[in-house]
PDB file of C-alpha atoms in Angstrom:
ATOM      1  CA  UNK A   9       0.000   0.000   0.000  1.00 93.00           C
ATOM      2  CA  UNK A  10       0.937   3.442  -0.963  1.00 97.00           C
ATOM      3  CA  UNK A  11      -0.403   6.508   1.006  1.00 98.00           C
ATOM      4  CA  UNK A  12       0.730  10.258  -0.256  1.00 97.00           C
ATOM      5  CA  UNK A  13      -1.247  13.416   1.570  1.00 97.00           C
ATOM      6  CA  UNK A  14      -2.021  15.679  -1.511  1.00 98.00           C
ATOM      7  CA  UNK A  15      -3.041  18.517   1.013  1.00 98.00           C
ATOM      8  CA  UNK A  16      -2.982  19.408   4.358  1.00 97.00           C
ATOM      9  CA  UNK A  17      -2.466  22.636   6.577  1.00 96.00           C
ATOM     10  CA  UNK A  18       1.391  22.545   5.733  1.00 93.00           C
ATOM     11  CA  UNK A  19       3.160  22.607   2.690  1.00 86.00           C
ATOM     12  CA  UNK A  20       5.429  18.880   2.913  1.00 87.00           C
ATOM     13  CA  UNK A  21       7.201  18.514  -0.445  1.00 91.00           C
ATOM     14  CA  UNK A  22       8.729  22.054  -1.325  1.00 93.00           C
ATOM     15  CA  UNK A  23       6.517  23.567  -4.316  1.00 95.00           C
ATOM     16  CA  UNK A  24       2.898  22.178  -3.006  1.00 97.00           C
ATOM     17  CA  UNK A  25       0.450  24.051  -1.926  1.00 98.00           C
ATOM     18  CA  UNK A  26      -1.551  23.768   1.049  1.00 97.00           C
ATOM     19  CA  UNK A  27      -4.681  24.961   2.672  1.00 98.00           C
ATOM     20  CA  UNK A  28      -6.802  24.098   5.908  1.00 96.00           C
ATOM     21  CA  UNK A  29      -8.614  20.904   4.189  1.00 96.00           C
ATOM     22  CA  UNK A  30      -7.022  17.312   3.792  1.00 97.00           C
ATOM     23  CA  UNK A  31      -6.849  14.714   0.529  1.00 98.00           C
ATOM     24  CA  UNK A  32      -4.576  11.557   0.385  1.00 98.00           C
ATOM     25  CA  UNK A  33      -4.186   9.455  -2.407  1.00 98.00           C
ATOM     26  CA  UNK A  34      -4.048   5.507  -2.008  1.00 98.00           C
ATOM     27  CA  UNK A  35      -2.512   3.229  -3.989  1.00 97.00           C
ATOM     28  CA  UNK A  36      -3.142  -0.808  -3.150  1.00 96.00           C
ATOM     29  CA  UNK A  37      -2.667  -4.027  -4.615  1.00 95.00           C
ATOM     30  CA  UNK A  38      -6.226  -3.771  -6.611  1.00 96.00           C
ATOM     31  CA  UNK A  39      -7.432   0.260  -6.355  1.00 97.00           C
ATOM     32  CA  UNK A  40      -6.341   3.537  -6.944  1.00 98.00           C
ATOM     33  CA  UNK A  41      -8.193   5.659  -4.237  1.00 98.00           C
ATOM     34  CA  UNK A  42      -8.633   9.160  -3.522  1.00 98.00           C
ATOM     35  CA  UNK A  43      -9.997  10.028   0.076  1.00 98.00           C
ATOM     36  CA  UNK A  44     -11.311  13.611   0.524  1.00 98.00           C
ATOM     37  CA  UNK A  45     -10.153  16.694  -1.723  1.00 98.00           C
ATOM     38  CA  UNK A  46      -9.045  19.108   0.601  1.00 98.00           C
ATOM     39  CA  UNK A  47     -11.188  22.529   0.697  1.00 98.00           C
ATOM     40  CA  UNK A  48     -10.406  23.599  -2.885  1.00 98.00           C
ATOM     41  CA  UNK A  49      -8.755  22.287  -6.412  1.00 98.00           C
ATOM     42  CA  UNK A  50      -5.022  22.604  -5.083  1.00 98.00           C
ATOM     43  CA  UNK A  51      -5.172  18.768  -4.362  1.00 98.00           C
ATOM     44  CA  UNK A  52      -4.827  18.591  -8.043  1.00 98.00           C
ATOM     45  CA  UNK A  53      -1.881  20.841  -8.854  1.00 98.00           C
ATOM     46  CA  UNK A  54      -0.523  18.559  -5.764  1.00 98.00           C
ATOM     47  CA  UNK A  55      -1.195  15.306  -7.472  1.00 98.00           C
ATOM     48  CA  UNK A  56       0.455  16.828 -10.876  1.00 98.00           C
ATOM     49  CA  UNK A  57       3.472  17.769  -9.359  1.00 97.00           C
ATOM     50  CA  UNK A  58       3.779  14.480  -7.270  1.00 97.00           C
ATOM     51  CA  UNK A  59       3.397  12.974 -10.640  1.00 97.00           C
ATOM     52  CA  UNK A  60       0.043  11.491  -9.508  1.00 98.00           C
ATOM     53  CA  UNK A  61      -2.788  10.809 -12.449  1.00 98.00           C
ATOM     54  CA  UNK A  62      -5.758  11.373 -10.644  1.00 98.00           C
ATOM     55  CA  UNK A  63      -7.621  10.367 -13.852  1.00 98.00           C
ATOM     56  CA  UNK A  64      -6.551   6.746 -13.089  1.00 98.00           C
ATOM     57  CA  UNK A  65      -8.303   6.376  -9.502  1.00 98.00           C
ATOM     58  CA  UNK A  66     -11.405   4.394  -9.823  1.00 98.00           C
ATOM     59  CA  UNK A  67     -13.063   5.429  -6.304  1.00 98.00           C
ATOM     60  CA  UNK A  68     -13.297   8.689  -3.667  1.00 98.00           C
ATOM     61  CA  UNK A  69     -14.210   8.199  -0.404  1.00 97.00           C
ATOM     62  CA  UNK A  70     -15.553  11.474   1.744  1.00 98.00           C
ATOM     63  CA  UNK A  71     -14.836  10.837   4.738  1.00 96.00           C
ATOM     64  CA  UNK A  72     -17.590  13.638   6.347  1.00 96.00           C
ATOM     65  CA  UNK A  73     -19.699  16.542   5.169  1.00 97.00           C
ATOM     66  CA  UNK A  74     -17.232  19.831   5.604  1.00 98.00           C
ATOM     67  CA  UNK A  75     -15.854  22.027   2.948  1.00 98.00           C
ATOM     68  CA  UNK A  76     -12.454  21.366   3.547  1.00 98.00           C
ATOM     69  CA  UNK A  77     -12.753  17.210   3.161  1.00 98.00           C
ATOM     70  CA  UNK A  78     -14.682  17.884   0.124  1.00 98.00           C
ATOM     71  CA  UNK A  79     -14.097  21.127  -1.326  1.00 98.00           C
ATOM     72  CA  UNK A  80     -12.565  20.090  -4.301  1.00 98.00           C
ATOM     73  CA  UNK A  81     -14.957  17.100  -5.279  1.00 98.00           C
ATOM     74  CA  UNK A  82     -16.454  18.661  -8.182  1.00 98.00           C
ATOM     75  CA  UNK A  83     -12.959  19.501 -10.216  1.00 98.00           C
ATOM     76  CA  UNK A  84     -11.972  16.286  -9.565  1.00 98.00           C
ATOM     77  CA  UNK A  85     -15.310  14.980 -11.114  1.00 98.00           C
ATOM     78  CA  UNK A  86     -14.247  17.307 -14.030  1.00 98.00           C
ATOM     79  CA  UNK A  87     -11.042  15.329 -14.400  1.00 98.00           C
ATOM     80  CA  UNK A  88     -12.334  11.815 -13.654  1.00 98.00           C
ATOM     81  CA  UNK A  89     -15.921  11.087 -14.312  1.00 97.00           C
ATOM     82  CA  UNK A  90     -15.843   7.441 -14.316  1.00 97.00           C
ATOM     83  CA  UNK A  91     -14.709   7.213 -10.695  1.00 98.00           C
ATOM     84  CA  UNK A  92     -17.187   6.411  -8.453  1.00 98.00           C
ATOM     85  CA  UNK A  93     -18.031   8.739  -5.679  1.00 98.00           C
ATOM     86  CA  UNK A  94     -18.525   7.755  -1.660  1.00 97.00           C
ATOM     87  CA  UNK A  95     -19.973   9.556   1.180  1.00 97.00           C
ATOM     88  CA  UNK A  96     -22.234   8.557   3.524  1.00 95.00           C
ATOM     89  CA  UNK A  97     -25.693  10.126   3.285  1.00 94.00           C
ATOM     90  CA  UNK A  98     -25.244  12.247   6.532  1.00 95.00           C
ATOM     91  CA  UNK A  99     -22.282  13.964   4.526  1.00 96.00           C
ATOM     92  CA  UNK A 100     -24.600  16.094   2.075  1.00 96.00           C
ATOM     93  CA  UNK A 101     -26.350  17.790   5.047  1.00 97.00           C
ATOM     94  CA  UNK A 102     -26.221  21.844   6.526  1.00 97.00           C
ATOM     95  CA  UNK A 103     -23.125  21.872   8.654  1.00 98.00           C
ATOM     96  CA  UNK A 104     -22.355  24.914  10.546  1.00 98.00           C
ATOM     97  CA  UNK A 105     -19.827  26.087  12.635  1.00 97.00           C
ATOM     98  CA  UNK A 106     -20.333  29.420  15.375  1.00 96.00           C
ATOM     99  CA  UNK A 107     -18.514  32.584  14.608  1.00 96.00           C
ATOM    100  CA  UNK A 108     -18.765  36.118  15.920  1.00 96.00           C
ATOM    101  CA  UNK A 109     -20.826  37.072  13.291  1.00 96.00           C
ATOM    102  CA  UNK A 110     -23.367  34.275  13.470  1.00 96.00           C
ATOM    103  CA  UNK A 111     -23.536  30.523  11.980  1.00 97.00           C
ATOM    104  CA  UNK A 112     -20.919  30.011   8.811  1.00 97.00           C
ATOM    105  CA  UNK A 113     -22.310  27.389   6.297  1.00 98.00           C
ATOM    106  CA  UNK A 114     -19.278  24.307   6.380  1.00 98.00           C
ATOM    107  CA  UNK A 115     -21.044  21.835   4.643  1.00 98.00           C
ATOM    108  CA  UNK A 116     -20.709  20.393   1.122  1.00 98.00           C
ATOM    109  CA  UNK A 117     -20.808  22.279  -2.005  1.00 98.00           C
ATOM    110  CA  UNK A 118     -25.133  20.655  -2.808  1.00 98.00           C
ATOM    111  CA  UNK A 119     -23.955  20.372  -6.296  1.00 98.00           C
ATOM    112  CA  UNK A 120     -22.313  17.290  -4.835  1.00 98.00           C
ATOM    113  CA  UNK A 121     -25.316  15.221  -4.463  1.00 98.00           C
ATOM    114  CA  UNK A 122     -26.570  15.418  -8.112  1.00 98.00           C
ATOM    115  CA  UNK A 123     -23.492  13.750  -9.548  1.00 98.00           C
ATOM    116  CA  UNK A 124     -24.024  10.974 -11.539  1.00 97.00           C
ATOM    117  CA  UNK A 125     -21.151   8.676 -10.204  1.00 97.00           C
ATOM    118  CA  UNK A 126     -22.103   9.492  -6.369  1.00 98.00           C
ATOM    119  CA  UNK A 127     -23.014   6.684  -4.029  1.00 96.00           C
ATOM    120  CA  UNK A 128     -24.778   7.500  -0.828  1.00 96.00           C
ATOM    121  CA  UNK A 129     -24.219   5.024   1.815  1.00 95.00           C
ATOM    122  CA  UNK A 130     -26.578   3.606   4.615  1.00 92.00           C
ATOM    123  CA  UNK A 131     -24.017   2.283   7.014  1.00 89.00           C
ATOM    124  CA  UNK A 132     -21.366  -0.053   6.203  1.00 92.00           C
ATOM    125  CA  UNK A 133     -20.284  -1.468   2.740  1.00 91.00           C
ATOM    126  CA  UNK A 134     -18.014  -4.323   1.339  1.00 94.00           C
ATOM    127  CA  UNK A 135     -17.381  -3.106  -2.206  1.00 92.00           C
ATOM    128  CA  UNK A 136     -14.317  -6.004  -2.416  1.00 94.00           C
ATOM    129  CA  UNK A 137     -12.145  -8.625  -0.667  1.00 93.00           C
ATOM    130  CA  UNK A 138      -9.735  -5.679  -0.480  1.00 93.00           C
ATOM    131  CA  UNK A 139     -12.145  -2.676   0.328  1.00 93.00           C
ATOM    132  CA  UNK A 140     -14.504  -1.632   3.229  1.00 92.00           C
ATOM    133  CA  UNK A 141     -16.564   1.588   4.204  1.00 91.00           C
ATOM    134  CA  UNK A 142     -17.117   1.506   8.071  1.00 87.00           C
ATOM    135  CA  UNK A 143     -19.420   4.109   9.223  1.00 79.00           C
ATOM    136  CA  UNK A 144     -18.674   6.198  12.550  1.00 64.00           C
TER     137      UNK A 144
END
């Protein structure tokens, strides 16, 4: 197994950008995997410079509903249409958090939920002998 963060609150690998969100790409015997996108698209000029073909990873997993897991969901739908999307259905809800000024929306671009490739899940899910979804 091969695990690279594409983006996190630090830059790692001189040249990357990085931004308060997370995405790592997986690599295993059987999958090419892509869990979360970080808050924005600059997982993807990550994964080009890392010399990582996102267009090659057959499944994303979301691992919850904020902006900054799944920010950049729909360019990477853009780039990769085939791969099938994961999230479980509590992910596409409102999510706010309290600031000074009142309730900020931190939820999922909606968009999200209308995407063709997008599976909502209802608990757990085998999708392989090498790959399972446990829900928290």
């Amino acid at each position: 197994m091969r695990i690279i963060t594409l983006i996190e609150n630090s830059p790692g690998v001189p040249g990357c950008l990085y931004e308060h969100g997370l995405s790592f790409y997986i690599e295993t015997a059987n999958h090419k995997l892509l869990v979360d996108t970080g808050a924005s698209d600059a997982f993807l000029y990550n994964a080009s410079l890392l010399g990582i073909d996102l267009r090659t990873v057959d499944s994303l997993f979301l691992s919850h509903g904020h902006y900054d897991h799944g920010g950049g969901i729909l360019s990477f739908a853009e780039i990769n249409p085939t791969a099938k999307i994961y999230m479980q259905q509590t992910a596409g809800l409102d999510y706010y958090a309290m600031e000074q000024t009142g309730p900020k929306y931190i939820g999922i671009n909606k968009a999200i939920l209308h995407l063709k490739n997008l599976s909502l899940l209802h608990g757990d899910l085998e999708l392989d002998d090498e790959l399972f979804v446990f829900s928290g």
